[in-house]
């Protein structure tokens, strides 16, 4: 999009939002001092009119998607020295809710923060899991070493996606409008309300509009590029749950392998053995033993060797991976899995079969939205640690309502998805469901994959107006498969060509990084890199990340553009990025 076209788009948005700032819409915002003109509002100190937002009502016409309008609940200046304010300056904090069309649908609660010293930019921040908690927008961005965006002068905002509850609760899946809000609508509704208030507070719209989020927030980042491409100039979308239905269905398959088949449960001690064996074989493949499997491709070449060294001697049976296994039989209602292995030092075929389900991914004989036919598998034998809270099950008995630690994150989330989003039956038994043959639930699965998923590869409109994208994900991620993210990137290259993709996207796959944890947790200023790219045309290349993992805090590594990875150059301090160079697999 040309500069002239961008100005015209901003003018159209300003015209649509003018009802917030002019006397022509006295009924729209009764709580504001409507005698001020936009020019006067821009000149006036923010503190003089922050409190006047309290109680204001925004009309539905200001929001592009259908709502019953928005209500501002509170507005107050937060002083630079106020308790809890670590942002380094004053800001106006506004809280409110966007009303649903249906009275039984929860409102979308949102927070907006307006710094006294505004840099002319705005940042919308995504959520996590099933959301349900308002994103405050006041803190430091995850894995960022610098000051919070608010402290840098960004107007920041976030929401709860339209329901209340912690990130593990999927009960809102019973409500159609809440599902649509969670899938995509909350993003646009909150965006439009925030921009209306920003324009009213400062007298102008943001010069740049960014989005940042990880996991569900990463999916939301891809969602805004796909559905609302003209609204954003840049996106940071990390560890994105792009194929939302796919990751939930593979979670169900994992639960069936662990609890629906005899001996399928893999105790944490054996999961630890798998991890340590992988390190013993693969850690040094990048030139140094540093506790990180960096050369995943080379490690994969040793996978058969690793598996053979872990397998219990059982000549009477051999496991062959299959993508079309049958659902758990109904007699497995006890939800208990027995397991035995000699001295607990090796894995039985049943236990390996569980790990192979995660490694091989999910293949479907039908298509989800955008032609998706399954979910890519994980790097199970390439340095992924599966004993943490977000890993596989810790208990051999399935709880009636599975929890992350007891029954595994992927299964617990998949179980809730089936109960409330798909079957819409709280008593539905996910162990008796066959993702390959969903029967009467197939149409619902396909519809949900379009409402919530972000697998549409058509980013042409976002690319055409100069939008930029940075994605970071761990190669050892145990929640969102790194191979699914890579597959989407490769689909973009197939569609647009490498040169065009390189012109708008950067993908960094991080060795040793899991889902917010791991043996290497990168800290890097992604927002600064994005802003430099958007405003100055300085495309990021190799970045330097500082490790913030507790045991290795302070060491550094290069973040290499995919498909590169950091390889030790053979000399120098192994804790310094300068001792590594980006290498191709």
XYZ file of C-alpha atoms in Angstrom:
585
model
C 0.000 0.000 0.000
C 1.395 3.412 -0.973
C 1.895 6.246 1.522
C -1.016 8.113 -0.063
C -3.267 5.069 0.252
C -2.258 4.602 3.878
C -3.122 8.230 4.619
C -6.474 7.797 2.905
C -7.164 4.684 5.000
C -6.305 6.581 8.176
C -8.614 9.400 7.111
C -11.481 6.965 6.567
C -10.911 5.455 10.004
C -10.743 8.915 11.553
C -14.007 9.863 9.887
C -15.673 6.733 11.241
C -14.331 7.459 14.717
C -15.194 11.134 14.622
C -18.343 10.434 16.609
C -16.210 9.985 19.686
C -14.649 13.403 19.475
C -17.252 15.813 18.141
C -20.412 17.381 19.448
C -22.335 15.630 16.676
C -22.422 12.480 18.821
C -23.415 13.839 22.216
C -25.315 10.633 22.888
C -22.387 8.412 22.076
C -20.080 9.435 24.913
C -22.112 11.235 27.578
C -19.322 10.885 30.090
C -16.889 13.023 28.079
C -16.537 16.788 27.965
C -17.893 17.089 24.463
C -17.258 20.817 24.135
C -13.578 20.102 23.326
C -12.595 19.832 19.691
C -10.113 17.193 18.535
C -7.412 19.822 18.072
C -7.938 21.133 21.597
C -7.879 17.599 23.008
C -4.519 16.994 21.397
C -3.063 20.088 23.039
C -4.606 19.501 26.453
C -2.615 17.512 29.051
C -3.876 13.938 29.248
C -4.453 14.239 32.994
C -7.038 16.968 32.427
C -9.478 14.659 30.697
C -8.513 11.073 31.611
C -11.132 10.823 34.376
C -13.799 12.144 32.031
C -13.775 8.842 30.122
C -15.331 7.083 33.134
C -18.934 6.121 32.468
C -18.746 6.918 28.767
C -20.680 4.800 26.289
C -19.463 4.029 22.765
C -22.152 3.362 20.201
C -22.177 0.096 18.208
C -21.559 2.081 15.004
C -17.978 2.707 16.105
C -17.247 -1.042 16.057
C -17.025 -2.813 12.702
C -18.382 -6.146 13.983
C -21.841 -6.467 15.566
C -22.000 -5.538 19.261
C -24.319 -3.696 21.632
C -21.701 -0.966 22.116
C -19.097 -0.480 24.814
C -19.142 0.872 28.362
C -16.180 2.533 30.086
C -16.123 1.412 33.724
C -13.143 3.300 35.096
C -10.571 5.848 34.012
C -7.834 7.312 36.173
C -4.324 8.672 35.902
C -1.704 6.410 37.440
C 1.102 8.512 38.846
C 4.733 7.818 38.095
C 5.360 7.057 41.779
C 2.109 5.208 42.431
C 2.478 1.818 44.157
C 2.883 -0.908 41.565
C 3.674 1.465 38.713
C 6.987 0.302 37.322
C 6.496 1.911 33.928
C 8.557 5.017 34.580
C 5.870 7.575 33.897
C 2.250 8.614 34.242
C -0.467 6.972 32.221
C -4.250 6.946 31.955
C -5.687 3.540 32.739
C -9.106 2.803 31.227
C -11.136 -0.337 31.860
C -14.376 -1.277 30.202
C -16.466 -3.908 28.525
C -17.864 -4.459 25.047
C -21.457 -5.595 25.181
C -22.535 -8.786 23.431
C -25.610 -8.970 21.211
C -27.090 -11.798 23.248
C -27.751 -10.996 26.885
C -26.563 -14.473 27.923
C -23.167 -14.021 26.226
C -20.359 -12.686 28.445
C -19.056 -9.227 27.666
C -15.540 -8.633 26.362
C -13.628 -6.962 29.191
C -10.680 -4.811 28.142
C -7.917 -2.594 29.528
C -6.369 0.381 27.735
C -3.286 2.282 28.886
C -2.537 5.762 27.536
C 0.920 7.113 28.433
C 1.297 10.827 29.076
C 4.320 10.777 26.758
C 2.919 8.985 23.755
C 5.226 7.831 20.948
C 2.400 7.792 18.403
C 2.207 3.995 18.331
C -0.250 1.452 19.730
C 0.247 -2.182 20.707
C -2.520 -4.755 21.106
C -1.429 -7.732 23.220
C -2.799 -11.265 22.873
C -3.765 -13.819 25.501
C -2.988 -17.471 26.226
C -4.682 -20.872 26.444
C -8.441 -20.378 26.430
C -7.895 -16.784 27.643
C -10.545 -15.693 30.192
C -8.342 -13.157 31.990
C -7.976 -9.539 30.904
C -4.568 -8.767 29.402
C -3.523 -5.637 31.272
C -0.873 -4.426 28.843
C 1.194 -2.819 31.608
C 4.033 -5.299 31.952
C 7.196 -6.220 30.113
C 6.603 -8.332 27.020
C 7.462 -12.018 27.502
C 11.147 -12.702 26.868
C 11.937 -9.033 26.273
C 14.911 -7.513 28.126
C 13.884 -3.904 27.741
C 11.318 -1.686 29.384
C 7.624 -2.423 29.065
C 6.063 -1.070 25.852
C 3.929 1.281 27.956
C 7.087 2.740 29.480
C 8.452 3.255 25.967
C 5.464 5.401 25.096
C 3.205 2.824 23.437
C -0.535 2.977 24.040
C -1.238 -0.628 25.020
C -4.413 -2.658 25.304
C -5.729 -6.192 25.701
C -8.866 -8.104 26.663
C -10.195 -11.420 27.986
C -11.549 -12.591 24.584
C -15.129 -12.546 25.867
C -15.427 -14.840 28.883
C -14.199 -15.191 32.452
C -12.080 -18.081 33.734
C -8.518 -19.375 33.762
C -6.766 -20.487 30.599
C -7.713 -24.147 31.098
C -11.488 -23.656 31.152
C -13.369 -24.425 27.937
C -16.928 -24.268 29.306
C -17.658 -21.112 27.305
C -17.567 -23.354 24.206
C -21.264 -23.983 24.861
C -22.070 -20.365 23.859
C -21.965 -19.599 20.126
C -21.242 -15.876 20.376
C -18.523 -16.501 22.972
C -16.853 -19.019 20.635
C -16.904 -16.500 17.789
C -15.461 -13.844 20.089
C -12.693 -16.185 21.216
C -11.947 -17.256 17.663
C -11.468 -13.825 16.134
C -14.185 -11.241 16.854
C -12.810 -9.975 20.181
C -9.659 -8.845 18.397
C -11.456 -6.524 16.010
C -13.996 -5.301 18.555
C -11.335 -4.369 21.101
C -9.139 -2.847 18.407
C -11.917 -0.544 17.220
C -12.893 0.566 20.716
C -9.264 1.200 21.676
C -8.588 3.271 18.570
C -11.698 5.347 19.178
C -10.505 6.140 22.695
C -6.917 6.769 21.587
C -8.116 9.226 18.957
C -10.279 10.988 21.529
C -7.476 11.179 24.090
C -4.666 12.375 21.841
C -6.564 13.961 18.972
C -5.093 11.602 16.371
C -4.909 7.940 15.478
C -1.730 5.910 15.999
C 0.883 6.315 13.315
C 1.680 2.613 13.703
C -0.500 -0.206 14.977
C 1.174 -3.411 16.195
C 0.038 -6.732 17.649
C 2.073 -9.072 19.858
C 1.251 -12.422 21.455
C 2.361 -16.004 22.027
C 0.607 -19.389 21.886
C -3.085 -18.453 21.677
C -1.818 -14.882 21.377
C 0.391 -16.041 18.508
C -2.651 -17.518 16.787
C -4.381 -14.204 17.361
C -1.466 -12.448 15.667
C -1.882 -14.578 12.547
C -5.643 -14.121 12.808
C -5.472 -10.337 12.578
C -3.203 -10.558 9.536
C -5.597 -12.961 7.827
C -8.917 -11.366 8.807
C -8.145 -7.690 9.456
C -4.992 -7.044 7.404
C -5.528 -3.303 6.935
C -5.611 -2.644 10.685
C -2.009 -3.562 11.501
C 1.471 -2.525 10.421
C 3.408 -5.225 12.253
C 2.854 -8.431 14.203
C 4.918 -10.459 16.661
C 3.346 -13.931 16.776
C 5.331 -16.435 18.822
C 4.691 -20.179 19.230
C 1.379 -19.692 17.408
C -1.494 -22.143 17.937
C -2.356 -21.804 14.245
C -3.991 -25.198 13.814
C -6.133 -24.956 16.927
C -8.417 -27.909 16.156
C -5.449 -30.022 15.113
C -3.528 -29.511 18.350
C -6.651 -30.291 20.369
C -7.304 -33.497 18.418
C -3.745 -34.764 18.764
C -4.110 -34.115 22.487
C -7.088 -36.462 22.506
C -5.083 -39.115 20.634
C -2.321 -38.809 23.235
C -4.805 -39.274 26.057
C -6.199 -42.351 24.347
C -2.695 -43.786 23.998
C -1.909 -43.080 27.658
C -5.213 -44.099 29.247
C -7.243 -46.040 26.697
C -4.654 -48.689 25.871
C -3.038 -51.141 28.298
C 0.398 -50.035 29.420
C 0.354 -46.778 27.445
C 1.158 -44.455 30.350
C 4.801 -43.316 30.368
C 5.899 -42.331 33.896
C 7.986 -39.174 34.325
C 11.096 -41.189 35.200
C 11.014 -42.831 31.773
C 10.283 -39.529 30.045
C 13.384 -38.169 31.750
C 15.347 -41.170 30.500
C 14.229 -40.423 26.941
C 15.390 -36.851 27.293
C 18.757 -37.720 28.800
C 19.402 -40.359 26.144
C 18.629 -37.800 23.448
C 21.113 -35.369 24.986
C 23.784 -38.071 25.189
C 23.501 -38.726 21.458
C 22.664 -35.281 20.064
C 23.992 -32.542 22.333
C 27.466 -32.432 20.727
C 26.212 -32.478 17.134
C 26.390 -28.660 17.046
C 30.044 -28.702 18.084
C 29.696 -28.321 21.850
C 28.083 -30.090 24.813
C 25.988 -27.278 26.293
C 22.749 -29.054 27.219
C 21.027 -27.859 24.026
C 20.133 -29.943 20.989
C 20.701 -27.341 18.281
C 21.158 -29.462 15.156
C 17.727 -31.070 15.150
C 18.088 -32.421 11.604
C 21.306 -34.269 12.471
C 19.720 -35.549 15.668
C 16.761 -36.909 13.724
C 19.178 -39.037 11.714
C 20.045 -40.791 15.010
C 16.424 -41.337 16.034
C 16.309 -45.073 15.291
C 19.485 -45.554 17.340
C 17.989 -43.622 20.265
C 14.738 -45.579 20.189
C 16.505 -48.937 19.996
C 18.582 -48.041 23.043
C 15.427 -47.195 25.005
C 13.225 -50.117 23.976
C 12.718 -53.083 26.295
C 13.593 -56.442 24.829
C 10.250 -57.743 23.598
C 10.810 -59.905 20.499
C 7.214 -61.089 20.498
C 5.883 -57.675 19.499
C 7.029 -54.834 17.283
C 5.338 -51.479 17.046
C 4.586 -49.961 13.660
C 3.389 -46.342 13.714
C -0.099 -45.844 12.350
C -2.171 -42.755 11.723
C -5.440 -44.663 11.686
C -5.635 -46.352 15.086
C -9.074 -47.069 16.469
C -10.568 -45.159 19.398
C -10.285 -46.445 22.918
C -12.742 -49.183 23.655
C -15.665 -48.377 25.894
C -14.562 -50.845 28.556
C -11.632 -48.550 29.407
C -13.996 -46.539 31.598
C -11.806 -47.058 34.668
C -9.357 -44.579 33.119
C -6.418 -46.415 34.651
C -3.333 -47.486 32.725
C -0.998 -50.113 34.166
C 2.640 -50.063 33.146
C 5.548 -52.372 33.690
C 9.102 -52.309 32.431
C 12.173 -54.073 33.764
C 13.456 -51.978 36.683
C 11.825 -48.923 35.035
C 14.875 -48.452 32.824
C 13.415 -49.122 29.378
C 10.225 -48.432 27.458
C 7.754 -51.073 26.427
C 6.221 -51.094 22.961
C 3.015 -49.646 24.403
C 4.914 -46.782 26.006
C 6.871 -46.102 22.830
C 3.581 -46.160 20.932
C 2.396 -43.246 23.064
C 5.513 -41.257 22.202
C 5.116 -42.167 18.535
C 1.614 -40.667 18.562
C 3.174 -37.366 19.573
C 6.098 -37.740 17.177
C 4.064 -38.795 14.124
C 1.300 -36.226 14.468
C -2.260 -36.650 13.285
C -3.473 -37.483 9.789
C -7.147 -37.031 8.927
C -9.070 -38.627 6.021
C -11.112 -35.438 5.672
C -10.202 -31.777 5.428
C -10.559 -29.073 8.026
C -10.793 -25.409 6.997
C -8.265 -24.240 4.386
C -7.580 -27.805 3.315
C -5.861 -28.842 6.550
C -5.570 -32.620 6.832
C -4.035 -33.133 10.248
C -1.389 -31.870 12.638
C 2.397 -32.123 12.390
C 4.246 -34.128 15.024
C 6.711 -32.979 17.692
C 10.481 -33.331 18.116
C 10.040 -35.966 20.812
C 13.465 -37.558 20.293
C 15.298 -34.334 19.427
C 15.612 -32.639 22.805
C 12.029 -32.048 23.931
C 11.626 -32.400 27.699
C 8.209 -33.888 28.507
C 8.264 -33.977 32.312
C 7.148 -30.414 33.049
C 3.677 -29.077 33.844
C 3.003 -28.589 30.132
C 4.357 -32.006 29.183
C 2.826 -35.474 29.300
C 0.888 -37.056 32.136
C 2.346 -37.484 35.629
C -0.330 -39.830 36.934
C -1.375 -43.284 35.650
C -5.044 -42.572 36.415
C -7.128 -40.217 34.343
C -9.066 -37.761 36.478
C -12.769 -37.234 35.667
C -11.798 -33.688 34.678
C -8.186 -34.018 33.447
C -5.635 -31.504 34.711
C -2.415 -30.312 33.121
C 0.013 -31.940 35.519
C -1.873 -35.127 36.322
C -2.976 -36.004 32.798
C -0.864 -33.861 30.487
C -1.460 -30.411 29.024
C -2.335 -31.564 25.520
C -4.840 -34.164 26.675
C -6.457 -31.926 29.293
C -6.988 -29.154 26.746
C -8.156 -31.587 24.069
C -10.603 -33.225 26.457
C -12.193 -29.860 27.285
C -12.374 -28.956 23.599
C -14.291 -32.130 22.778
C -16.662 -31.793 25.700
C -17.652 -28.156 25.303
C -16.785 -27.026 21.783
C -17.414 -30.167 19.737
C -19.901 -32.453 21.499
C -21.247 -29.687 23.762
C -21.792 -32.279 26.433
C -19.962 -31.983 29.754
C -20.187 -35.760 30.235
C -18.732 -36.641 26.828
C -15.997 -39.307 27.005
C -13.057 -38.194 24.918
C -11.435 -41.632 25.181
C -14.267 -43.039 23.081
C -13.926 -40.447 20.294
C -12.152 -41.200 17.028
C -10.710 -38.040 15.420
C -10.279 -39.918 12.146
C -13.941 -40.926 12.091
C -15.842 -38.225 13.958
C -19.239 -39.165 12.516
C -21.908 -36.587 13.308
C -19.291 -34.284 14.890
C -17.346 -33.798 11.667
C -19.258 -30.711 10.551
C -18.710 -29.069 13.928
C -14.990 -29.830 13.827
C -14.688 -28.260 10.387
C -16.722 -25.200 11.389
C -14.643 -24.685 14.532
C -11.400 -24.966 12.592
C -12.525 -22.003 10.488
C -13.789 -19.928 13.429
C -10.778 -20.464 15.678
C -7.977 -21.691 13.434
C -5.537 -19.422 11.598
C -4.288 -21.709 8.836
C -5.356 -19.528 5.911
C -2.146 -19.017 3.883
C -3.501 -16.006 2.001
C -1.692 -13.039 3.530
C -1.610 -11.133 0.227
C -3.501 -8.088 1.492
C -1.313 -7.807 4.583
C 1.822 -8.137 2.461
C 0.593 -5.641 -0.130
C 0.338 -2.752 2.321
C 3.765 -3.421 3.816
C 2.838 -5.359 6.955
C 5.696 -7.154 8.753
C 5.782 -10.340 10.836
C 8.254 -11.816 13.333
C 7.721 -15.322 14.722
C 9.883 -17.044 17.342
C 9.309 -20.626 18.446
C 11.214 -23.288 20.300
C 12.375 -26.385 18.468
C 11.707 -28.234 21.738
C 8.157 -26.866 22.182
C 5.976 -29.492 23.861
C 2.644 -27.665 23.389
C 2.669 -26.195 19.880
C 4.512 -28.394 17.414
C 7.454 -26.513 15.899
C 6.963 -28.588 12.775
C 3.425 -27.223 12.354
C 4.758 -23.662 12.444
C 7.487 -24.568 9.961
C 4.883 -26.184 7.700
C 2.841 -22.967 7.606
C 5.966 -20.956 6.785
C 6.781 -23.376 3.974
C 3.220 -23.056 2.689
C 3.744 -19.296 2.493
C 6.969 -19.816 0.534
C 5.174 -22.185 -1.837
C 2.409 -19.622 -2.369
C 4.352 -16.357 -2.586
C 7.943 -17.377 -3.261
C 10.929 -17.063 -0.939
C 11.764 -13.488 -1.934
C 8.301 -12.124 -1.128
C 8.106 -14.038 2.156
C 11.557 -12.790 3.139
C 10.329 -9.285 2.408
C 7.705 -9.388 5.165
C 8.455 -12.304 7.534
C 11.176 -13.484 9.871
C 11.007 -16.960 11.439
C 13.399 -17.842 14.259
C 13.353 -21.442 15.529
C 15.157 -21.586 18.881
C 17.016 -24.738 20.028
C 16.293 -25.805 23.600
C 13.307 -23.467 23.930
C 10.024 -25.098 24.898
C 6.641 -23.429 25.518
C 7.809 -20.513 27.642
C 10.380 -22.702 29.414
C 13.278 -24.972 28.547
C 17.053 -25.167 28.855
C 17.368 -21.992 26.785
C 14.764 -19.229 27.173
C 15.524 -16.367 24.789
C 15.324 -12.748 25.863
C 15.427 -10.390 22.889
C 13.871 -7.058 21.930
C 11.420 -8.222 19.283
C 9.273 -5.097 19.504
C 12.290 -2.903 18.813
C 13.245 -5.120 15.872
C 9.710 -4.966 14.489
C 9.427 -1.198 14.881
C 12.790 -0.636 13.185
C 11.658 -2.834 10.302
C 8.320 -1.073 9.896
C 9.458 2.506 10.379
C 13.018 2.436 9.025
C 13.023 -0.532 6.680
C 15.777 -2.225 8.707
C 14.908 -5.899 8.259
C 16.150 -8.039 11.171
C 18.653 -10.767 10.386
C 20.520 -12.741 13.051
C 19.463 -11.523 16.496
C 21.316 -11.999 19.781
C 19.309 -13.583 22.593
C 20.216 -13.724 26.257
C 19.239 -16.869 28.144
C 16.914 -16.217 31.094
C 16.604 -19.870 32.176
C 17.366 -20.024 35.901
C 20.353 -22.372 35.734
C 22.060 -20.741 32.752
C 20.902 -17.145 33.093
C 23.067 -14.682 31.199
C 24.608 -16.803 28.480
C 23.855 -15.745 24.923
C 23.250 -17.351 21.554
C 22.510 -16.083 18.063
C 18.889 -16.381 16.980
C 19.227 -17.702 13.467
C 16.716 -17.217 10.702
C 15.083 -20.489 9.758
C 16.422 -22.964 8.737
C 19.682 -21.918 10.354
C 20.825 -22.942 13.827
C 23.743 -21.860 16.067
C 26.876 -23.989 15.668
C 29.936 -23.595 17.892
C 32.886 -22.291 15.839
C 35.350 -24.402 17.798
C 36.861 -21.705 19.960
C 35.817 -19.033 22.388
C 33.586 -18.848 25.452
C 30.669 -21.255 25.026
C 28.464 -18.837 26.949
C 28.852 -16.046 24.379
C 26.938 -15.717 21.125
C 30.136 -14.565 19.422
C 31.462 -18.132 19.727
C 28.676 -19.418 17.485
C 27.738 -18.964 13.837
C 24.456 -19.672 12.106
C 24.681 -22.876 10.079
C 22.351 -24.612 7.646
C 21.170 -28.155 8.465
